[in-house]
């Protein structure tokens, strides 16, 4: 069957890193809203032009825009067949409500939300070492602030729906991958 999994975690926690490994090992489709937006910026589409300054500042692209993009993507055949790893979405309570409604419309529901838990000082160090365009000290601080404000409450939201699994995100990528697979029942 096609699993539907939300991957939560602070900026720099290793969501993209672990999703890439899940894709390789289990063939689930990775949907990273950040990657989609960066591709739109690179291609110079209307969405990209709108998102560019927002992303550089570390702010959030408006909910209605993100919900539209993800809703369209979730209806595509590859995801229906292979399942999805949602990385970077939902990020606000409105996005979480919309995801629930989109899946319900499809007659589906979420299997799990996995929170990769990494402390603030470690994620900051990882992002400074990575050096993506939005990994400036100001951009990192703004993203982490918005995470606490808008995204951290979703941990409770998923927990209340009995979907939350927490994985310790400290250690080597291999160690964390073993924990991720184990917690999702994929190993
Ligand atoms: P997004 O692309 O989602 O960026 P982010 O939230 O800042 O998260 P990251 O991609 O930085 O973290 P990650 O957990 O994937 O870490 P990674 O695996 O790279 O979003 C970017 C922007 O797009 C947002 O700011 C916003 O403007 C917009 N946006 C996106 N989605 C949106 C939405 N839904 N609504 C509104 N706006 C939205 O790992 C980080 C580094 O650590 C890497 O260098 C990696 O190699 C390293 N690393 C990984 N694992 C380990 C380990 N175990 N030990 C040591 N280093 C490690
Ligand atoms: Mg990422």
PDB file of C-alpha atoms and ligand atoms in Angstrom:
ATOM      1  CA  UNK A   1       0.000   0.000   0.000  1.00  0.00           C
ATOM      2  CA  UNK A   2       0.993   3.627  -0.472  1.00  0.00           C
ATOM      3  CA  UNK A   3       2.084   5.270   2.790  1.00  0.00           C
ATOM      4  CA  UNK A   4       1.316   8.920   3.470  1.00  0.00           C
ATOM      5  CA  UNK A   5       3.847  10.362   5.858  1.00  0.00           C
ATOM      6  CA  UNK A   6       4.533  13.888   7.109  1.00  0.00           C
ATOM      7  CA  UNK A   7       8.149  14.604   8.058  1.00  0.00           C
ATOM      8  CA  UNK A   8       8.453  17.279  10.733  1.00  0.00           C
ATOM      9  CA  UNK A   9      11.497  18.841  12.303  1.00  0.00           C
ATOM     10  CA  UNK A  10      13.264  22.146  12.707  1.00  0.00           C
ATOM     11  CA  UNK A  11      15.046  23.736   9.782  1.00  0.00           C
ATOM     12  CA  UNK A  12      18.300  21.823   9.373  1.00  0.00           C
ATOM     13  CA  UNK A  13      17.048  18.783  11.323  1.00  0.00           C
ATOM     14  CA  UNK A  14      17.753  16.463   8.389  1.00  0.00           C
ATOM     15  CA  UNK A  15      14.284  16.090   6.855  1.00  0.00           C
ATOM     16  CA  UNK A  16      15.573  16.304   3.283  1.00  0.00           C
ATOM     17  CA  UNK A  17      18.522  14.037   4.098  1.00  0.00           C
ATOM     18  CA  UNK A  18      16.371  11.275   5.584  1.00  0.00           C
ATOM     19  CA  UNK A  19      13.665  11.607   2.901  1.00  0.00           C
ATOM     20  CA  UNK A  20      16.269  11.007   0.184  1.00  0.00           C
ATOM     21  CA  UNK A  21      17.216   7.765   1.902  1.00  0.00           C
ATOM     22  CA  UNK A  22      13.577   6.671   2.252  1.00  0.00           C
ATOM     23  CA  UNK A  23      13.109   7.303  -1.463  1.00  0.00           C
ATOM     24  CA  UNK A  24      16.109   5.104  -2.298  1.00  0.00           C
ATOM     25  CA  UNK A  25      15.176   2.307   0.081  1.00  0.00           C
ATOM     26  CA  UNK A  26      11.386   2.243  -0.236  1.00  0.00           C
ATOM     27  CA  UNK A  27      10.413   4.065  -3.428  1.00  0.00           C
ATOM     28  CA  UNK A  28       8.100   6.534  -1.689  1.00  0.00           C
ATOM     29  CA  UNK A  29       7.720   9.891  -3.487  1.00  0.00           C
ATOM     30  CA  UNK A  30       9.430  12.846  -1.783  1.00  0.00           C
ATOM     31  CA  UNK A  31       7.513  16.113  -1.915  1.00  0.00           C
ATOM     32  CA  UNK A  32       9.593  18.958  -0.456  1.00  0.00           C
ATOM     33  CA  UNK A  33       7.795  22.284  -0.697  1.00  0.00           C
ATOM     34  CA  UNK A  34      11.120  24.077  -0.226  1.00  0.00           C
ATOM     35  CA  UNK A  35      12.617  22.164  -3.189  1.00  0.00           C
ATOM     36  CA  UNK A  36       9.520  22.943  -5.287  1.00  0.00           C
ATOM     37  CA  UNK A  37       9.813  26.642  -4.468  1.00  0.00           C
ATOM     38  CA  UNK A  38      13.571  26.711  -5.173  1.00  0.00           C
ATOM     39  CA  UNK A  39      12.894  25.066  -8.556  1.00  0.00           C
ATOM     40  CA  UNK A  40      10.275  27.730  -9.301  1.00  0.00           C
ATOM     41  CA  UNK A  41      12.747  30.482  -8.386  1.00  0.00           C
ATOM     42  CA  UNK A  42      15.410  28.939 -10.639  1.00  0.00           C
ATOM     43  CA  UNK A  43      12.925  28.644 -13.512  1.00  0.00           C
ATOM     44  CA  UNK A  44      11.737  32.240 -13.030  1.00  0.00           C
ATOM     45  CA  UNK A  45       8.044  31.307 -12.963  1.00  0.00           C
ATOM     46  CA  UNK A  46       5.433  33.638 -11.512  1.00  0.00           C
ATOM     47  CA  UNK A  47       5.446  31.581  -8.312  1.00  0.00           C
ATOM     48  CA  UNK A  48       9.233  31.761  -8.201  1.00  0.00           C
ATOM     49  CA  UNK A  49       9.214  35.515  -8.564  1.00  0.00           C
ATOM     50  CA  UNK A  50       6.712  35.772  -5.730  1.00  0.00           C
ATOM     51  CA  UNK A  51       8.577  33.331  -3.461  1.00  0.00           C
ATOM     52  CA  UNK A  52      12.161  34.518  -3.971  1.00  0.00           C
ATOM     53  CA  UNK A  53      12.223  37.481  -1.570  1.00  0.00           C
ATOM     54  CA  UNK A  54      10.018  35.687   0.960  1.00  0.00           C
ATOM     55  CA  UNK A  55      12.424  32.747   1.121  1.00  0.00           C
ATOM     56  CA  UNK A  56      15.545  34.908   1.347  1.00  0.00           C
ATOM     57  CA  UNK A  57      13.985  36.679   4.342  1.00  0.00           C
ATOM     58  CA  UNK A  58      13.065  33.344   5.941  1.00  0.00           C
ATOM     59  CA  UNK A  59       9.360  34.198   5.900  1.00  0.00           C
ATOM     60  CA  UNK A  60       6.551  31.852   4.882  1.00  0.00           C
ATOM     61  CA  UNK A  61       4.891  31.783   1.476  1.00  0.00           C
ATOM     62  CA  UNK A  62       1.117  32.409   1.945  1.00  0.00           C
ATOM     63  CA  UNK A  63      -0.952  29.406   3.009  1.00  0.00           C
ATOM     64  CA  UNK A  64      -3.372  29.542   0.064  1.00  0.00           C
ATOM     65  CA  UNK A  65      -0.495  29.382  -2.424  1.00  0.00           C
ATOM     66  CA  UNK A  66       1.147  26.428  -0.675  1.00  0.00           C
ATOM     67  CA  UNK A  67      -2.130  24.552  -0.188  1.00  0.00           C
ATOM     68  CA  UNK A  68      -2.903  24.924  -3.903  1.00  0.00           C
ATOM     69  CA  UNK A  69       0.506  23.597  -4.962  1.00  0.00           C
ATOM     70  CA  UNK A  70       0.486  20.632  -2.595  1.00  0.00           C
ATOM     71  CA  UNK A  71      -3.155  19.786  -3.348  1.00  0.00           C
ATOM     72  CA  UNK A  72      -2.355  19.480  -7.056  1.00  0.00           C
ATOM     73  CA  UNK A  73       0.763  17.426  -6.435  1.00  0.00           C
ATOM     74  CA  UNK A  74      -1.000  14.985  -4.089  1.00  0.00           C
ATOM     75  CA  UNK A  75      -3.516  14.139  -6.808  1.00  0.00           C
ATOM     76  CA  UNK A  76      -0.842  12.906  -9.232  1.00  0.00           C
ATOM     77  CA  UNK A  77      -0.632   9.255 -10.209  1.00  0.00           C
ATOM     78  CA  UNK A  78       2.885   8.521  -8.902  1.00  0.00           C
ATOM     79  CA  UNK A  79       1.826   9.479  -5.383  1.00  0.00           C
ATOM     80  CA  UNK A  80      -1.424   7.548  -5.574  1.00  0.00           C
ATOM     81  CA  UNK A  81       0.642   4.507  -6.484  1.00  0.00           C
ATOM     82  CA  UNK A  82       3.760   4.858  -4.318  1.00  0.00           C
ATOM     83  CA  UNK A  83       2.767   7.105  -1.413  1.00  0.00           C
ATOM     84  CA  UNK A  84       4.279  10.366  -0.270  1.00  0.00           C
ATOM     85  CA  UNK A  85       6.774  11.855   2.150  1.00  0.00           C
ATOM     86  CA  UNK A  86       5.675  15.418   2.820  1.00  0.00           C
ATOM     87  CA  UNK A  87       8.744  17.479   3.806  1.00  0.00           C
ATOM     88  CA  UNK A  88       8.121  21.103   4.789  1.00  0.00           C
ATOM     89  CA  UNK A  89       4.327  20.833   4.589  1.00  0.00           C
ATOM     90  CA  UNK A  90       2.214  21.349   6.622  1.00  0.00           C
ATOM     91  CA  UNK A  91       3.985  24.194   8.382  1.00  0.00           C
ATOM     92  CA  UNK A  92       1.035  26.112   9.830  1.00  0.00           C
ATOM     93  CA  UNK A  93      -2.244  25.038  11.451  1.00  0.00           C
ATOM     94  CA  UNK A  94      -4.142  26.141   8.312  1.00  0.00           C
ATOM     95  CA  UNK A  95      -1.932  23.900   6.149  1.00  0.00           C
ATOM     96  CA  UNK A  96      -2.497  20.973   8.518  1.00  0.00           C
ATOM     97  CA  UNK A  97      -6.281  21.402   8.325  1.00  0.00           C
ATOM     98  CA  UNK A  98      -6.070  21.624   4.537  1.00  0.00           C
ATOM     99  CA  UNK A  99      -3.972  18.465   4.313  1.00  0.00           C
ATOM    100  CA  UNK A 100      -6.507  16.558   6.377  1.00  0.00           C
ATOM    101  CA  UNK A 101      -9.283  17.748   4.046  1.00  0.00           C
ATOM    102  CA  UNK A 102      -7.331  16.965   0.846  1.00  0.00           C
ATOM    103  CA  UNK A 103      -6.614  13.401   2.000  1.00  0.00           C
ATOM    104  CA  UNK A 104     -10.201  12.894   3.185  1.00  0.00           C
ATOM    105  CA  UNK A 105     -11.469  14.012  -0.241  1.00  0.00           C
ATOM    106  CA  UNK A 106      -9.304  11.288  -1.769  1.00  0.00           C
ATOM    107  CA  UNK A 107     -10.682   8.715   0.669  1.00  0.00           C
ATOM    108  CA  UNK A 108      -7.230   8.516   2.245  1.00  0.00           C
ATOM    109  CA  UNK A 109      -5.672   9.464   5.530  1.00  0.00           C
ATOM    110  CA  UNK A 110      -2.275  10.144   6.962  1.00  0.00           C
ATOM    111  CA  UNK A 111      -0.334   7.144   8.257  1.00  0.00           C
ATOM    112  CA  UNK A 112       2.161   8.988  10.445  1.00  0.00           C
ATOM    113  CA  UNK A 113       3.881  12.264  11.209  1.00  0.00           C
ATOM    114  CA  UNK A 114       7.503  11.735  12.157  1.00  0.00           C
ATOM    115  CA  UNK A 115       9.292  14.456  14.095  1.00  0.00           C
ATOM    116  CA  UNK A 116      13.066  14.430  13.702  1.00  0.00           C
ATOM    117  CA  UNK A 117      14.125  16.036  16.947  1.00  0.00           C
ATOM    118  CA  UNK A 118      17.372  18.039  16.950  1.00  0.00           C
ATOM    119  CA  UNK A 119      18.286  20.843  19.391  1.00  0.00           C
ATOM    120  CA  UNK A 120      18.550  24.468  18.283  1.00  0.00           C
ATOM    121  CA  UNK A 121      22.328  24.840  18.571  1.00  0.00           C
ATOM    122  CA  UNK A 122      22.926  21.744  16.425  1.00  0.00           C
ATOM    123  CA  UNK A 123      20.498  22.757  13.631  1.00  0.00           C
ATOM    124  CA  UNK A 124      22.047  26.212  13.546  1.00  0.00           C
ATOM    125  CA  UNK A 125      25.531  24.716  13.156  1.00  0.00           C
ATOM    126  CA  UNK A 126      24.322  22.344  10.389  1.00  0.00           C
ATOM    127  CA  UNK A 127      22.733  25.185   8.406  1.00  0.00           C
ATOM    128  CA  UNK A 128      25.760  27.453   8.774  1.00  0.00           C
ATOM    129  CA  UNK A 129      27.909  24.600   7.427  1.00  0.00           C
ATOM    130  CA  UNK A 130      25.504  23.921   4.520  1.00  0.00           C
ATOM    131  CA  UNK A 131      25.347  27.509   3.218  1.00  0.00           C
ATOM    132  CA  UNK A 132      22.157  27.422   1.110  1.00  0.00           C
ATOM    133  CA  UNK A 133      21.116  30.842  -0.206  1.00  0.00           C
ATOM    134  CA  UNK A 134      18.714  31.390   2.702  1.00  0.00           C
ATOM    135  CA  UNK A 135      21.217  30.136   5.318  1.00  0.00           C
ATOM    136  CA  UNK A 136      22.275  33.619   6.435  1.00  0.00           C
ATOM    137  CA  UNK A 137      22.352  34.315  10.193  1.00  0.00           C
ATOM    138  CA  UNK A 138      19.247  36.519   9.813  1.00  0.00           C
ATOM    139  CA  UNK A 139      17.411  34.029   7.588  1.00  0.00           C
ATOM    140  CA  UNK A 140      18.150  31.128   9.932  1.00  0.00           C
ATOM    141  CA  UNK A 141      17.006  33.105  12.976  1.00  0.00           C
ATOM    142  CA  UNK A 142      13.775  34.148  11.265  1.00  0.00           C
ATOM    143  CA  UNK A 143      12.982  30.602  10.077  1.00  0.00           C
ATOM    144  CA  UNK A 144      13.590  29.147  13.535  1.00  0.00           C
ATOM    145  CA  UNK A 145      11.418  31.844  15.108  1.00  0.00           C
ATOM    146  CA  UNK A 146       8.558  31.060  12.717  1.00  0.00           C
ATOM    147  CA  UNK A 147       9.065  27.353  13.388  1.00  0.00           C
ATOM    148  CA  UNK A 148       8.440  27.830  17.121  1.00  0.00           C
ATOM    149  CA  UNK A 149       5.468  30.081  16.445  1.00  0.00           C
ATOM    150  CA  UNK A 150       3.689  28.317  13.549  1.00  0.00           C
ATOM    151  CA  UNK A 151       5.072  24.807  13.102  1.00  0.00           C
ATOM    152  CA  UNK A 152       5.898  23.495  16.590  1.00  0.00           C
ATOM    153  CA  UNK A 153       2.168  23.566  17.553  1.00  0.00           C
ATOM    154  CA  UNK A 154       1.605  20.952  14.825  1.00  0.00           C
ATOM    155  CA  UNK A 155       3.491  18.405  16.941  1.00  0.00           C
ATOM    156  CA  UNK A 156       0.612  18.558  19.413  1.00  0.00           C
ATOM    157  CA  UNK A 157      -1.906  18.603  16.520  1.00  0.00           C
ATOM    158  CA  UNK A 158      -0.583  15.284  15.146  1.00  0.00           C
ATOM    159  CA  UNK A 159      -0.194  13.824  18.616  1.00  0.00           C
ATOM    160  CA  UNK A 160      -3.872  14.551  19.355  1.00  0.00           C
ATOM    161  CA  UNK A 161      -4.730  12.539  16.221  1.00  0.00           C
ATOM    162  CA  UNK A 162      -2.508   9.672  17.355  1.00  0.00           C
ATOM    163  CA  UNK A 163      -0.208  10.073  14.351  1.00  0.00           C
ATOM    164  CA  UNK A 164       2.973  11.374  15.966  1.00  0.00           C
ATOM    165  CA  UNK A 165       6.240   9.456  16.182  1.00  0.00           C
ATOM    166  CA  UNK A 166       9.370  11.117  17.536  1.00  0.00           C
ATOM    167  CA  UNK A 167      12.872  10.191  16.441  1.00  0.00           C
ATOM    168  CA  UNK A 168      16.101  11.420  18.026  1.00  0.00           C
ATOM    169  CA  UNK A 169      17.844  13.288  15.192  1.00  0.00           C
ATOM    170  CA  UNK A 170      21.279  13.393  16.831  1.00  0.00           C
ATOM    171  CA  UNK A 171      23.874  10.947  15.562  1.00  0.00           C
ATOM    172  CA  UNK A 172      25.114   9.777  12.192  1.00  0.00           C
ATOM    173  CA  UNK A 173      22.800   9.762   9.173  1.00  0.00           C
ATOM    174  CA  UNK A 174      22.888   5.940   9.246  1.00  0.00           C
ATOM    175  CA  UNK A 175      21.887   5.775  12.896  1.00  0.00           C
ATOM    176  CA  UNK A 176      19.026   8.176  12.350  1.00  0.00           C
ATOM    177  CA  UNK A 177      17.855   6.334   9.244  1.00  0.00           C
ATOM    178  CA  UNK A 178      17.636   3.086  11.224  1.00  0.00           C
ATOM    179  CA  UNK A 179      15.497   4.889  13.810  1.00  0.00           C
ATOM    180  CA  UNK A 180      13.288   6.430  11.127  1.00  0.00           C
ATOM    181  CA  UNK A 181      12.688   3.099   9.390  1.00  0.00           C
ATOM    182  CA  UNK A 182      12.022   1.376  12.711  1.00  0.00           C
ATOM    183  CA  UNK A 183       9.558   3.991  13.889  1.00  0.00           C
ATOM    184  CA  UNK A 184       7.652   3.838  10.601  1.00  0.00           C
ATOM    185  CA  UNK A 185       7.606   0.049  10.564  1.00  0.00           C
ATOM    186  CA  UNK A 186       9.600   0.004   7.314  1.00  0.00           C
ATOM    187  CA  UNK A 187      12.717  -1.885   8.432  1.00  0.00           C
TER     188      UNK A 187
HETATM  189  P1  LIG B   1      12.666  24.341   3.312  1.00  0.00           P
HETATM  190  O1  LIG B   1      13.377  24.006   2.079  1.00  0.00           O
HETATM  191  O2  LIG B   1      11.656  23.428   3.851  1.00  0.00           O
HETATM  192  O3  LIG B   1      13.776  24.696   4.362  1.00  0.00           O
HETATM  193  P2  LIG B   1      13.849  24.615   5.907  1.00  0.00           P
HETATM  194  O4  LIG B   1      12.541  24.590   6.593  1.00  0.00           O
HETATM  195  O5  LIG B   1      14.786  25.695   6.313  1.00  0.00           O
HETATM  196  O6  LIG B   1      14.422  23.185   6.205  1.00  0.00           O
HETATM  197  P3  LIG B   1      15.809  22.662   5.671  1.00  0.00           P
HETATM  198  O7  LIG B   1      15.664  22.187   4.291  1.00  0.00           O
HETATM  199  O8  LIG B   1      16.842  23.669   5.997  1.00  0.00           O
HETATM  200  O9  LIG B   1      16.027  21.477   6.707  1.00  0.00           O
HETATM  201  P4  LIG B   1      16.098  19.918   6.520  1.00  0.00           P
HETATM  202  O10 LIG B   1      15.463  19.370   7.764  1.00  0.00           O
HETATM  203  O11 LIG B   1      15.597  19.441   5.205  1.00  0.00           O
HETATM  204  O12 LIG B   1      17.643  19.621   6.662  1.00  0.00           O
HETATM  205  P5  LIG B   1      18.711  18.946   5.659  1.00  0.00           P
HETATM  206  O13 LIG B   1      18.372  17.519   5.393  1.00  0.00           O
HETATM  207  O14 LIG B   1      18.934  19.849   4.512  1.00  0.00           O
HETATM  208  O15 LIG B   1      11.932  25.781   3.127  1.00  0.00           O
HETATM  209  C1  LIG B   1      12.620  26.897   2.612  1.00  0.00           C
HETATM  210  C2  LIG B   1      11.676  28.088   2.543  1.00  0.00           C
HETATM  211  O16 LIG B   1      10.596  27.811   1.637  1.00  0.00           O
HETATM  212  C3  LIG B   1      10.961  28.465   3.854  1.00  0.00           C
HETATM  213  O17 LIG B   1      11.767  29.289   4.655  1.00  0.00           O
HETATM  214  C4  LIG B   1       9.715  29.192   3.309  1.00  0.00           C
HETATM  215  O18 LIG B   1      10.020  30.504   2.892  1.00  0.00           O
HETATM  216  C5  LIG B   1       9.368  28.383   2.081  1.00  0.00           C
HETATM  217  N1  LIG B   1       8.424  27.293   2.339  1.00  0.00           N
HETATM  218  C6  LIG B   1       8.659  25.958   2.176  1.00  0.00           C
HETATM  219  N2  LIG B   1       7.581  25.232   2.515  1.00  0.00           N
HETATM  220  C7  LIG B   1       6.638  26.128   2.894  1.00  0.00           C
HETATM  221  C8  LIG B   1       5.300  25.989   3.382  1.00  0.00           C
HETATM  222  N3  LIG B   1       4.738  24.782   3.548  1.00  0.00           N
HETATM  223  N4  LIG B   1       4.620  27.125   3.703  1.00  0.00           N
HETATM  224  C9  LIG B   1       5.171  28.337   3.546  1.00  0.00           C
HETATM  225  N5  LIG B   1       6.421  28.544   3.091  1.00  0.00           N
HETATM  226  C10 LIG B   1       7.159  27.445   2.771  1.00  0.00           C
HETATM  227  O19 LIG B   1      19.989  18.953   6.616  1.00  0.00           O
HETATM  228  C11 LIG B   1      20.611  20.186   6.957  1.00  0.00           C
HETATM  229  C12 LIG B   1      22.132  20.024   6.892  1.00  0.00           C
HETATM  230  O20 LIG B   1      22.564  19.127   7.903  1.00  0.00           O
HETATM  231  C13 LIG B   1      22.635  19.456   5.562  1.00  0.00           C
HETATM  232  O21 LIG B   1      23.828  20.102   5.203  1.00  0.00           O
HETATM  233  C14 LIG B   1      22.886  17.975   5.882  1.00  0.00           C
HETATM  234  O22 LIG B   1      23.894  17.430   5.078  1.00  0.00           O
HETATM  235  C15 LIG B   1      23.284  18.044   7.336  1.00  0.00           C
HETATM  236  N6  LIG B   1      22.923  16.845   8.071  1.00  0.00           N
HETATM  237  C16 LIG B   1      21.812  16.049   7.885  1.00  0.00           C
HETATM  238  N7  LIG B   1      21.814  15.041   8.765  1.00  0.00           N
HETATM  239  C17 LIG B   1      22.918  15.189   9.549  1.00  0.00           C
HETATM  240  C18 LIG B   1      23.466  14.457  10.649  1.00  0.00           C
HETATM  241  N8  LIG B   1      22.874  13.368  11.139  1.00  0.00           N
HETATM  242  N9  LIG B   1      24.602  14.905  11.214  1.00  0.00           N
HETATM  243  C19 LIG B   1      25.217  16.025  10.735  1.00  0.00           C
HETATM  244  N10 LIG B   1      24.770  16.756   9.687  1.00  0.00           N
HETATM  245  C20 LIG B   1      23.616  16.345   9.108  1.00  0.00           C
HETATM  246 MG1  LIG B   2      15.036  20.456   3.447  1.00  0.00          MG
END
